[in-house]
Short mmCIF file of C-alpha atoms and ligand atoms in Angstrom, two decimals:
data_model
loop_
_atom_site.label_atom_id
_atom_site.label_comp_id
_atom_site.label_asym_id
_atom_site.label_seq_id
_atom_site.Cartn_x
_atom_site.Cartn_y
_atom_site.Cartn_z
CA MET S 25 41.59 -63.08 -36.14
CA ASP S 26 42.62 -64.90 -32.98
CA ARG S 27 46.42 -64.66 -33.24
CA VAL S 28 47.91 -61.98 -30.97
CA ILE S 29 51.42 -60.54 -31.01
CA ARG S 30 52.12 -59.53 -27.41
CA VAL S 31 54.27 -56.46 -27.01
CA GLY S 32 56.36 -55.53 -23.98
CA MET S 33 57.21 -51.84 -23.96
CA LEU S 34 60.28 -50.54 -22.15
CA GLY S 35 59.34 -46.89 -21.57
CA CYS S 36 56.15 -44.99 -22.21
CA GLY S 37 57.16 -41.34 -22.47
CA THR S 38 56.99 -39.16 -25.59
CA VAL S 39 57.68 -41.89 -28.15
CA GLY S 40 56.10 -44.73 -26.14
CA GLY S 41 52.92 -42.66 -25.77
CA GLY S 42 52.91 -42.08 -29.54
CA VAL S 43 53.31 -45.82 -30.16
CA ALA S 44 50.46 -46.71 -27.78
CA SER S 45 48.08 -44.19 -29.33
CA ILE S 46 48.90 -45.20 -32.93
CA LEU S 47 48.32 -48.86 -32.00
CA SER S 48 44.97 -48.10 -30.39
CA ARG S 49 43.55 -45.77 -33.02
CA GLY S 50 44.65 -47.80 -36.07
CA SER S 51 44.06 -51.20 -34.59
CA ALA S 52 41.84 -52.71 -37.31
CA ASP S 53 44.20 -51.79 -40.17
CA ILE S 54 47.25 -52.73 -38.12
CA THR S 55 45.75 -56.14 -37.34
CA ALA S 56 45.01 -56.70 -41.03
CA ARG S 57 48.49 -55.59 -42.10
CA ALA S 58 50.37 -57.50 -39.41
CA GLY S 59 48.24 -60.63 -39.76
CA ALA S 60 47.55 -60.61 -36.02
CA GLU S 61 46.34 -58.28 -33.34
CA VAL S 62 49.32 -56.29 -32.01
CA ARG S 63 48.58 -55.83 -28.32
CA VAL S 64 50.65 -54.13 -25.61
CA THR S 65 50.63 -56.56 -22.68
CA ARG S 66 53.30 -55.08 -20.39
CA VAL S 67 54.91 -51.67 -19.95
CA ALA S 68 57.97 -50.72 -17.87
CA VAL S 69 58.24 -47.14 -16.64
CA ARG S 70 59.91 -45.33 -13.75
CA ASP S 71 56.70 -43.97 -12.26
CA THR S 72 53.63 -46.23 -12.48
CA GLY S 73 51.43 -43.55 -10.91
CA LYS S 74 51.84 -41.00 -13.73
CA ASP S 75 48.73 -40.12 -15.77
CA ARG S 76 49.80 -40.76 -19.38
CA GLY S 77 46.42 -40.11 -21.00
CA LEU S 78 46.50 -43.52 -22.70
CA SER S 79 43.91 -46.27 -22.89
CA LEU S 80 46.34 -48.93 -21.58
CA PRO S 81 45.16 -50.77 -18.43
CA ALA S 82 46.93 -49.64 -15.22
CA GLU S 83 47.74 -53.22 -14.17
CA ILE S 84 50.12 -53.80 -17.11
CA PHE S 85 52.52 -51.06 -15.88
CA THR S 86 55.54 -52.00 -13.77
CA THR S 87 58.86 -50.50 -12.72
CA ASP S 88 60.57 -53.87 -13.21
CA ALA S 89 61.83 -53.66 -16.80
CA ARG S 90 63.59 -57.03 -16.68
CA SER S 91 60.31 -58.76 -15.78
CA VAL S 92 58.80 -57.32 -18.99
CA VAL S 93 61.64 -58.71 -21.08
CA GLU S 94 61.41 -62.14 -19.46
CA ALA S 95 57.60 -62.43 -19.27
CA ASP S 96 56.06 -65.44 -21.01
CA ASP S 97 53.24 -63.26 -22.31
CA VAL S 98 55.60 -60.96 -24.24
CA ASP S 99 56.64 -61.91 -27.80
CA VAL S 100 58.30 -58.65 -28.92
CA ILE S 101 60.20 -55.93 -27.04
CA VAL S 102 59.75 -52.28 -27.97
CA GLU S 103 62.48 -50.20 -26.31
CA VAL S 104 61.61 -46.51 -26.03
CA MET S 105 63.24 -45.72 -22.70
CA GLY S 106 66.46 -44.27 -24.16
CA GLY S 107 70.02 -44.12 -22.82
CA ARG S 108 72.73 -46.76 -22.86
CA GLN S 109 71.89 -48.58 -19.60
CA PRO S 110 69.78 -50.39 -18.60
CA ALA S 111 68.55 -50.44 -22.23
CA SER S 112 71.62 -52.33 -23.50
CA GLU S 113 71.41 -55.04 -20.84
CA LEU S 114 67.66 -55.43 -21.37
CA LEU S 115 67.87 -55.70 -25.15
CA ARG S 116 70.73 -58.18 -24.95
CA ARG S 117 68.62 -60.29 -22.58
CA ALA S 118 65.65 -60.11 -24.97
CA LEU S 119 67.82 -61.29 -27.88
CA GLU S 120 69.26 -64.11 -25.73
CA LEU S 121 65.68 -65.20 -25.06
CA GLY S 122 65.00 -65.17 -28.81
CA LYS S 123 62.64 -62.19 -28.64
CA PRO S 124 62.74 -59.67 -31.49
CA VAL S 125 63.44 -56.05 -30.62
CA VAL S 126 62.23 -52.71 -31.96
CA THR S 127 64.09 -49.67 -30.67
CA ALA S 128 64.21 -45.89 -31.20
CA ASN S 129 67.45 -45.61 -29.24
CA LYS S 130 70.04 -43.95 -31.52
CA GLU S 131 72.53 -43.56 -28.70
CA LEU S 132 72.55 -47.30 -28.04
CA VAL S 133 72.53 -48.34 -31.72
CA ALA S 134 75.33 -45.89 -32.56
CA HIS S 135 77.40 -47.17 -29.69
CA GLU S 136 76.90 -50.92 -29.95
CA GLY S 137 74.77 -51.49 -33.06
CA PRO S 138 77.11 -53.91 -34.86
CA GLU S 139 77.29 -56.12 -31.73
CA LEU S 140 73.50 -56.07 -31.36
CA TYR S 141 73.00 -56.86 -35.08
CA ALA S 142 75.28 -59.89 -34.65
CA MET S 143 73.39 -61.06 -31.55
CA ALA S 144 70.08 -60.79 -33.41
CA ARG S 145 71.49 -62.73 -36.36
CA THR S 146 72.71 -65.49 -34.04
CA ALA S 147 69.33 -65.60 -32.28
CA ARG S 148 67.60 -65.57 -35.72
CA VAL S 149 65.30 -62.73 -34.67
CA ASP S 150 64.72 -59.17 -35.87
CA PHE S 151 66.44 -56.12 -34.44
CA ALA S 152 64.67 -53.08 -35.94
CA TYR S 153 65.58 -49.42 -35.42
CA GLU S 154 63.97 -47.29 -38.14
CA ALA S 155 62.96 -44.68 -35.53
CA ALA S 156 66.52 -44.27 -34.29
CA VAL S 157 67.48 -42.10 -37.27
CA ALA S 158 65.40 -39.12 -38.37
CA GLY S 159 62.14 -40.13 -36.63
CA ALA S 160 59.39 -40.68 -39.17
CA ILE S 161 61.63 -40.72 -42.25
CA PRO S 162 62.11 -44.18 -43.77
CA ILE S 163 65.88 -44.35 -44.29
CA ILE S 164 67.08 -47.53 -42.54
CA LYS S 165 65.02 -49.79 -44.80
CA PRO S 166 65.92 -47.93 -48.01
CA LEU S 167 69.63 -48.26 -47.20
CA LYS S 168 69.41 -51.84 -45.93
CA GLU S 169 66.96 -53.21 -48.49
CA SER S 170 65.88 -50.96 -51.37
CA LEU S 171 69.44 -49.88 -52.26
CA ALA S 172 71.03 -53.29 -51.55
CA GLY S 173 71.85 -53.73 -55.24
CA ASP S 174 73.41 -50.31 -55.61
CA ARG S 175 76.64 -48.72 -54.41
CA VAL S 176 76.17 -45.63 -52.28
CA ARG S 177 78.75 -42.94 -52.95
CA ARG S 178 77.68 -40.34 -50.43
CA VAL S 179 75.15 -39.72 -47.69
CA VAL S 180 74.51 -36.19 -46.43
CA GLY S 181 71.93 -35.62 -43.72
CA ILE S 182 70.26 -32.87 -41.77
CA LEU S 183 69.68 -35.22 -38.88
CA ASN S 184 68.94 -32.95 -35.95
CA GLY S 185 65.75 -30.93 -35.86
CA THR S 186 66.74 -28.71 -32.95
CA THR S 187 69.85 -27.36 -34.65
CA ASN S 188 68.07 -27.02 -37.96
CA TYR S 189 65.41 -24.97 -36.21
CA ILE S 190 68.05 -22.73 -34.57
CA LEU S 191 69.93 -22.19 -37.85
CA THR S 192 66.65 -21.47 -39.68
CA ARG S 193 65.70 -18.76 -37.16
CA MET S 194 69.18 -17.24 -37.45
CA THR S 195 68.91 -17.28 -41.26
CA GLU S 196 65.33 -16.13 -41.74
CA ASP S 197 64.80 -13.81 -38.74
CA GLY S 198 68.36 -12.63 -38.15
CA ALA S 199 68.18 -14.07 -34.61
CA SER S 200 71.37 -14.50 -32.61
CA TYR S 201 72.45 -18.03 -31.70
CA GLY S 202 71.48 -17.44 -28.05
CA ASP S 203 68.00 -16.12 -28.88
CA ALA S 204 67.32 -18.91 -31.39
CA LEU S 205 68.42 -21.54 -28.85
CA ALA S 206 66.20 -19.99 -26.17
CA GLU S 207 63.24 -20.13 -28.57
CA ALA S 208 64.00 -23.77 -29.43
CA GLN S 209 63.99 -24.52 -25.69
CA ARG S 210 60.72 -22.65 -25.16
CA LEU S 211 59.10 -24.69 -27.96
CA GLY S 212 60.34 -27.95 -26.45
CA TYR S 213 62.77 -28.81 -29.29
CA ALA S 214 65.92 -28.27 -27.24
CA GLU S 215 66.51 -29.75 -23.79
CA ALA S 216 67.44 -27.58 -20.78
CA ASP S 217 70.96 -28.97 -21.38
CA PRO S 218 71.14 -28.69 -25.18
CA THR S 219 74.63 -30.17 -25.54
CA ALA S 220 73.59 -33.40 -27.28
CA ASP S 221 71.88 -31.43 -30.04
CA VAL S 222 73.95 -28.25 -30.46
CA GLY S 223 77.24 -30.09 -29.90
CA GLY S 224 76.46 -32.43 -32.81
CA HIS S 225 76.46 -35.62 -30.65
CA ASP S 226 72.91 -36.60 -31.68
CA ALA S 227 73.68 -36.02 -35.37
CA ALA S 228 76.95 -37.96 -35.03
CA ALA S 229 75.13 -40.98 -33.58
CA LYS S 230 72.68 -40.96 -36.50
CA THR S 231 75.48 -40.46 -39.02
CA ALA S 232 77.31 -43.48 -37.58
CA ILE S 233 74.21 -45.66 -37.95
CA LEU S 234 73.60 -44.56 -41.56
CA SER S 235 77.29 -45.00 -42.43
CA SER S 236 77.32 -48.63 -41.28
CA LEU S 237 74.39 -49.43 -43.54
CA ALA S 238 75.45 -47.38 -46.56
CA PHE S 239 79.09 -48.47 -46.59
CA ASP S 240 78.91 -52.03 -45.17
CA MET S 241 81.25 -51.32 -42.26
CA ALA S 242 80.92 -51.31 -38.48
CA VAL S 243 80.87 -47.58 -37.68
CA HIS S 244 80.42 -46.32 -34.11
CA ASP S 245 79.59 -42.83 -32.84
CA ARG S 246 83.21 -42.43 -31.67
CA ASP S 247 84.38 -42.81 -35.30
CA VAL S 248 82.56 -39.67 -36.42
CA PHE S 249 84.58 -36.43 -36.46
CA ARG S 250 82.28 -33.87 -34.84
CA GLU S 251 81.81 -30.14 -34.41
CA GLY S 252 78.64 -28.43 -33.17
CA ILE S 253 76.90 -25.19 -34.05
CA GLU S 254 77.73 -23.29 -30.83
CA GLY S 255 80.22 -21.03 -32.61
CA VAL S 256 78.02 -20.11 -35.60
CA THR S 257 77.26 -16.38 -35.64
CA ALA S 258 74.87 -14.05 -37.45
CA THR S 259 77.90 -12.76 -39.39
CA ASP S 260 78.68 -16.27 -40.70
CA ILE S 261 75.08 -16.67 -41.81
CA GLY S 262 75.17 -13.24 -43.51
CA VAL S 263 78.38 -14.07 -45.40
CA ALA S 264 76.92 -17.40 -46.47
CA ASP S 265 73.81 -15.68 -47.76
CA ARG S 266 75.80 -13.11 -49.75
CA LEU S 267 77.73 -15.90 -51.45
CA GLY S 268 74.69 -18.06 -52.26
CA TYR S 269 74.88 -20.49 -49.34
CA VAL S 270 72.94 -21.44 -46.22
CA VAL S 271 74.55 -22.76 -43.03
CA LYS S 272 73.40 -26.27 -42.04
CA LEU S 273 74.59 -28.85 -39.53
CA LEU S 274 75.44 -31.77 -41.81
CA GLY S 275 76.25 -35.41 -41.19
CA ILE S 276 78.39 -36.46 -44.16
CA ALA S 277 79.75 -39.86 -45.11
CA HIS S 278 81.43 -40.70 -48.40
CA ARG S 279 83.83 -43.18 -49.92
CA GLU S 280 87.50 -42.29 -50.34
CA GLY S 281 88.85 -45.36 -52.15
CA ASP S 282 88.14 -48.26 -49.79
CA ALA S 283 87.91 -45.96 -46.78
CA LEU S 284 85.01 -44.10 -45.26
CA ALA S 285 85.22 -40.37 -44.60
CA VAL S 286 82.64 -39.49 -41.96
CA ARG S 287 81.97 -36.29 -40.05
CA VAL S 288 79.39 -33.90 -38.58
CA TYR S 289 79.86 -30.13 -38.71
CA PRO S 290 78.10 -26.92 -39.60
CA ALA S 291 78.93 -25.96 -43.18
CA PHE S 292 78.08 -23.56 -45.99
CA LEU S 293 75.74 -25.45 -48.32
CA PRO S 294 74.84 -24.02 -51.75
CA LYS S 295 71.27 -22.74 -51.91
CA THR S 296 70.85 -24.97 -54.98
CA HIS S 297 71.53 -28.15 -52.99
CA PRO S 298 68.32 -30.12 -52.27
CA LEU S 299 69.11 -30.05 -48.54
CA ALA S 300 69.26 -26.24 -48.47
CA ALA S 301 65.45 -26.07 -48.64
CA VAL S 302 65.03 -28.15 -45.46
CA ARG S 303 63.83 -25.60 -42.89
CA ASP S 304 62.67 -25.40 -39.28
CA SER S 305 62.83 -28.65 -37.33
CA PHE S 306 62.55 -30.91 -40.39
CA ASN S 307 65.16 -33.55 -41.18
CA ALA S 308 66.29 -34.86 -44.55
CA ILE S 309 68.79 -37.30 -45.93
CA TYR S 310 70.38 -36.98 -49.35
CA VAL S 311 71.80 -40.18 -50.82
CA ASP S 312 73.93 -40.32 -53.95
CA ALA S 313 74.16 -43.86 -55.33
CA GLU S 314 75.98 -45.03 -58.44
CA ALA S 315 72.96 -46.48 -60.23
CA ALA S 316 70.02 -44.72 -58.57
CA GLY S 317 71.64 -41.28 -58.65
CA GLU S 318 70.41 -38.62 -56.27
CA LEU S 319 67.69 -39.48 -53.72
CA MET S 320 66.11 -37.30 -51.01
CA PHE S 321 64.23 -38.46 -47.90
CA TYR S 322 62.44 -35.68 -46.04
CA GLY S 323 60.17 -35.40 -43.01
CA ARG S 324 59.77 -35.01 -39.27
CA GLY S 325 62.76 -36.25 -37.32
CA ALA S 326 61.14 -36.18 -33.89
CA GLY S 327 57.88 -36.00 -31.96
CA ALA S 328 55.56 -38.58 -30.43
CA LEU S 329 53.52 -39.50 -33.51
CA PRO S 330 56.19 -39.16 -36.23
CA THR S 331 58.64 -41.28 -34.24
CA GLY S 332 55.82 -43.58 -33.12
CA SER S 333 54.92 -44.12 -36.78
CA ALA S 334 58.39 -45.53 -37.49
CA VAL S 335 58.28 -47.74 -34.38
CA VAL S 336 54.86 -49.15 -35.28
CA GLY S 337 55.99 -49.74 -38.88
CA ASP S 338 58.88 -51.82 -37.53
CA LEU S 339 56.55 -53.58 -35.11
CA ILE S 340 54.26 -54.66 -37.94
CA ASP S 341 57.24 -55.93 -39.93
CA VAL S 342 58.54 -57.87 -36.95
CA SER S 343 55.06 -59.28 -36.27
CA ARG S 344 54.71 -60.49 -39.86
CA ASN S 345 58.09 -62.18 -39.61
CA LEU S 346 57.23 -63.77 -36.27
CA LEU S 347 54.08 -65.25 -37.74
CA GLN S 348 56.13 -66.83 -40.50
CA THR S 349 59.03 -67.77 -38.20
CA ALA S 350 61.21 -65.66 -40.46
CA ARG S 351 63.42 -62.63 -39.97
CA GLY S 352 63.90 -59.50 -42.03
CA ALA S 353 66.98 -58.38 -43.94
CA SER S 354 70.26 -58.34 -42.02
CA GLU S 355 72.82 -55.58 -42.04
CA SER S 356 75.67 -56.54 -44.36
CA ILE S 357 78.65 -55.26 -42.44
CA HIS S 358 81.09 -57.36 -44.44
CA ARG S 359 83.87 -54.81 -45.08
CA PRO S 360 86.64 -54.18 -42.57
CA THR S 361 86.17 -50.74 -41.02
CA SER S 362 88.62 -48.32 -42.61
CA LEU S 363 88.29 -44.66 -41.69
CA PHE S 364 89.76 -41.97 -43.92
CA PRO S 365 91.96 -39.65 -41.81
CA VAL S 366 90.16 -36.38 -41.12
CA ASP S 367 93.34 -34.37 -41.78
CA GLU S 368 93.34 -35.65 -45.37
CA LEU S 369 89.78 -34.57 -46.12
CA GLN S 370 89.61 -31.84 -48.73
CA THR S 371 87.04 -29.10 -48.97
CA GLN S 372 86.80 -25.34 -49.36
CA TYR S 373 86.78 -23.17 -46.23
CA TYR S 374 85.37 -19.88 -45.11
CA VAL S 375 87.59 -18.03 -42.61
CA LEU S 376 86.64 -14.80 -40.81
CA LEU S 377 89.45 -12.79 -39.23
CA GLU S 378 89.31 -9.74 -37.00
CA VAL S 379 92.36 -7.72 -38.02
CA ALA S 380 94.18 -4.42 -37.56
CA ASP S 381 93.34 -2.14 -40.52
CA ARG S 382 96.84 -1.11 -41.67
CA PRO S 383 99.14 -1.63 -44.66
CA GLY S 384 100.67 -5.09 -45.01
CA VAL S 385 98.04 -6.98 -43.01
CA LEU S 386 96.46 -8.63 -46.04
CA ALA S 387 99.92 -9.57 -47.32
CA ASP S 388 100.80 -11.17 -43.93
CA VAL S 389 97.56 -13.11 -43.92
CA ALA S 390 97.97 -14.24 -47.54
CA ARG S 391 101.54 -15.35 -46.83
CA THR S 392 100.34 -17.48 -43.89
CA PHE S 393 97.81 -19.24 -46.08
CA GLY S 394 100.42 -19.72 -48.84
CA ARG S 395 103.03 -21.12 -46.44
CA HIS S 396 100.60 -23.89 -45.49
CA ASP S 397 99.64 -24.67 -49.07
CA VAL S 398 96.13 -23.26 -48.79
CA SER S 399 95.10 -21.24 -51.82
CA ILE S 400 92.70 -18.29 -51.42
CA ALA S 401 89.77 -18.12 -53.87
CA GLN S 402 88.11 -14.92 -52.61
CA VAL S 403 88.91 -12.26 -50.06
CA TRP S 404 87.31 -9.00 -48.99
CA GLN S 405 87.36 -6.59 -46.10
CA ASP S 406 84.30 -5.65 -44.05
CA GLY S 407 84.47 -2.50 -41.92
CA GLY S 408 87.63 -0.61 -41.02
CA GLY S 409 89.63 0.82 -38.15
CA GLU S 410 89.17 -1.10 -34.93
CA SER S 411 86.42 -3.31 -36.36
CA ALA S 412 88.07 -4.42 -39.62
CA ARG S 413 87.30 -7.96 -40.66
CA LEU S 414 88.75 -10.05 -43.45
CA VAL S 415 86.53 -12.66 -45.06
CA LEU S 416 88.36 -15.38 -46.97
CA ILE S 417 87.09 -18.30 -49.03
CA THR S 418 89.76 -20.86 -49.90
CA HIS S 419 90.07 -23.25 -52.78
CA ARG S 420 89.93 -26.92 -51.84
CA ALA S 421 92.55 -27.67 -49.22
CA ARG S 422 93.49 -30.44 -46.79
CA GLU S 423 91.80 -30.22 -43.39
CA GLY S 424 95.22 -30.63 -41.75
CA SER S 425 96.70 -27.74 -43.77
CA LEU S 426 93.78 -25.48 -42.94
CA ARG S 427 94.12 -26.29 -39.24
CA ASP S 428 97.85 -25.44 -39.35
CA THR S 429 96.98 -22.20 -41.17
CA VAL S 430 94.47 -21.23 -38.51
CA GLU S 431 96.96 -21.97 -35.72
CA ALA S 432 99.54 -19.78 -37.47
CA LEU S 433 97.00 -17.00 -38.07
CA ALA S 434 96.21 -16.94 -34.37
CA GLU S 435 99.91 -16.18 -33.74
CA THR S 436 100.11 -13.46 -36.45
CA PRO S 437 100.36 -10.03 -34.73
CA ALA S 438 98.06 -8.31 -37.25
CA VAL S 439 95.29 -10.85 -36.60
CA ARG S 440 93.30 -9.96 -33.49
CA LYS S 441 91.13 -13.06 -33.62
CA VAL S 442 90.25 -15.97 -35.88
CA ALA S 443 86.51 -15.39 -35.49
CA SER S 444 85.10 -18.28 -37.57
CA VAL S 445 86.14 -21.24 -39.66
CA LEU S 446 83.49 -23.23 -41.53
CA ARG S 447 83.66 -25.74 -44.37
CA VAL S 448 82.06 -24.95 -47.71
CA GLU S 449 80.30 -27.96 -49.23
CA ALA S 450 79.77 -28.47 -52.95
CA ARG S 451 76.52 -28.82 -54.87
CA ARG S 452 77.71 -31.88 -56.75
CA CYS S 453 78.27 -34.68 -54.34
CA SER S 454 80.37 -37.15 -56.25
CA THR S 455 83.83 -37.36 -54.68
CA ARG S 456 85.42 -36.77 -58.10
CA ASN S 457 83.56 -33.66 -59.30
CA VAL S 458 83.23 -31.72 -56.13
CA ASN S 459 84.17 -28.05 -55.93
CA PRO S 460 85.83 -26.28 -58.87
P1 NAP Q 514 61.03 -39.94 -22.55
O1 NAP Q 514 59.87 -39.11 -22.90
O2 NAP Q 514 61.98 -39.43 -21.53
O3 NAP Q 514 60.50 -41.38 -22.11
C1 NAP Q 514 61.32 -42.33 -21.50
C2 NAP Q 514 60.44 -43.40 -20.90
O4 NAP Q 514 61.25 -44.44 -20.39
C3 NAP Q 514 59.57 -42.90 -19.75
O5 NAP Q 514 58.31 -43.49 -19.83
C4 NAP Q 514 60.31 -43.38 -18.50
O6 NAP Q 514 59.44 -43.64 -17.44
C5 NAP Q 514 60.89 -44.67 -19.01
N1 NAP Q 514 62.12 -45.07 -18.35
C6 NAP Q 514 63.31 -44.43 -18.35
N2 NAP Q 514 64.22 -45.12 -17.65
C7 NAP Q 514 63.59 -46.21 -17.18
C8 NAP Q 514 63.99 -47.32 -16.39
N3 NAP Q 514 65.24 -47.43 -15.94
N4 NAP Q 514 63.08 -48.28 -16.12
C9 NAP Q 514 61.82 -48.18 -16.58
N5 NAP Q 514 61.39 -47.17 -17.36
C10 NAP Q 514 62.25 -46.20 -17.64
O7 NAP Q 514 61.93 -40.26 -23.85
P2 NAP Q 514 61.44 -40.23 -25.37
O8 NAP Q 514 61.57 -38.83 -25.87
O9 NAP Q 514 60.18 -40.95 -25.54
O10 NAP Q 514 62.64 -41.03 -26.08
C11 NAP Q 514 62.69 -42.43 -26.01
C12 NAP Q 514 63.73 -42.95 -27.01
O11 NAP Q 514 63.35 -42.57 -28.32
C13 NAP Q 514 65.13 -42.37 -26.81
O12 NAP Q 514 66.08 -43.37 -27.14
C14 NAP Q 514 65.20 -41.24 -27.82
O13 NAP Q 514 66.51 -40.94 -28.25
C15 NAP Q 514 64.40 -41.85 -28.95
N6 NAP Q 514 63.82 -40.87 -29.87
C16 NAP Q 514 63.04 -39.88 -29.36
C17 NAP Q 514 62.47 -38.97 -30.24
C18 NAP Q 514 61.56 -37.88 -29.72
O14 NAP Q 514 61.02 -37.13 -30.53
N7 NAP Q 514 61.34 -37.77 -28.42
C19 NAP Q 514 62.71 -39.07 -31.61
C20 NAP Q 514 63.51 -40.12 -32.09
C21 NAP Q 514 64.06 -41.02 -31.20
P3 NAP Q 514 58.57 -42.47 -16.75
O15 NAP Q 514 57.59 -42.02 -17.78
O16 NAP Q 514 57.90 -43.09 -15.59
O17 NAP Q 514 59.55 -41.40 -16.40
N1 HSE Q 515 66.78 -34.14 -30.34
C1 HSE Q 515 66.58 -34.67 -31.65
C2 HSE Q 515 66.43 -33.54 -32.65
C3 HSE Q 515 65.33 -35.54 -31.75
O1 HSE Q 515 66.44 -32.36 -32.29
O2 HSE Q 515 66.35 -33.84 -33.84
C4 HSE Q 515 65.55 -36.93 -31.33
O3 HSE Q 515 66.50 -37.57 -32.14
#
């Protein structure tokens, strides 16, 4: 086969290295599947002197990323450098030049995806980003193509491997949050600054990308209500376990009429929910669609080869399209973006209070919930004396009402501290038949 698709790579770190090694070891099959040899002809990095352990020739490396984008001997751009800039500027330039793009950059796609999709449509070239959400797991294509004839009701994802690893260690080994985070850092899951993962920013970016595709609206990372796992304690995990739940960091998007309700937070999830079995650093996405029903997508959300697999899959798709002067399916962001107000969301809640152990305290607490129209489903006391704690599970209530309740509880003299507040998600995911 004498046709060659010439690839310019922006970045050659963890994911870029995975891409290069998958391309070299599977080259015969990849050539047959793509219909042409897929060859890396230029690579932009920060440090051209670094030993990357790859079989790419030294002379194709440069620090001038723009020259890679603009080179005549580059047909396709693979962006695996990460970050918003200069990646945004470089990808916009590539699209202006009519060059298709494959990217793993969730931060960029979550921030300016709809604009980049529109640029690619105008340029009549592909913009592919399967690796940007949940690494190896095919979820972009299923939402964009396979489920195009269906109507998605709800998407729930465990989209961050680091936090899932931390919560798994806390659940299965009884580790504290601090110890589990330190272990995640030692194993290379969590960064030295873990904020993007534990603060839910990474999961929010991925949830925004999935929401755009599932609900046909332009959704950006800033549209996603977000809470991280920093406040989750061993006590919360123990209470969840006693009640038949596990604690997971969830990205959730569902329809509320014509609006989209979208958020990321740690929540109690019933042990019977398919996502409850997703352990360690694995990711999974649960999709509930009107005709297809419940679907689960499970796998590795990070790592050189898993993420590289998704990038190379996109690269083969893009190569096939280039050879036929075609482009793949577009995003259909045809609905005006309408976000359901977070305060109006309804779910059950778990609330843990540190209280004084004396007569009338429970009555004061119950009155505070009642005054804000939040009904209590279960309550019990753990411990006594100076270390008395009240555990409460509410019926479904408005987020705004629960927040007002918590603010009032913090001012109640008998309440020493509102120690935890977490949402309790339902097993059934349809918006109509959620919680009892
Ligand atoms: P990484 O290991 O830090 O690699 C980044 C690469 O980009 C390095 O080769 C670096 O060069 C190069 N680079 C950075 N800034 C540059 C600049 N201004 N000009 C030229 N080259 C530049 O990052 P990564 O983990 O592979 O992640 C890459 C992308 O994939 C990110 O968007 C990330 O969110 C996404 N992603 C990563 C994973 C994962 O498991 N790591 C999973 C899913 C998605 P040097 O090597 O010379 O420093
Ligand atoms: N830091 C991410 C995670 C991987 O822990 O899942 C890249 O998206």
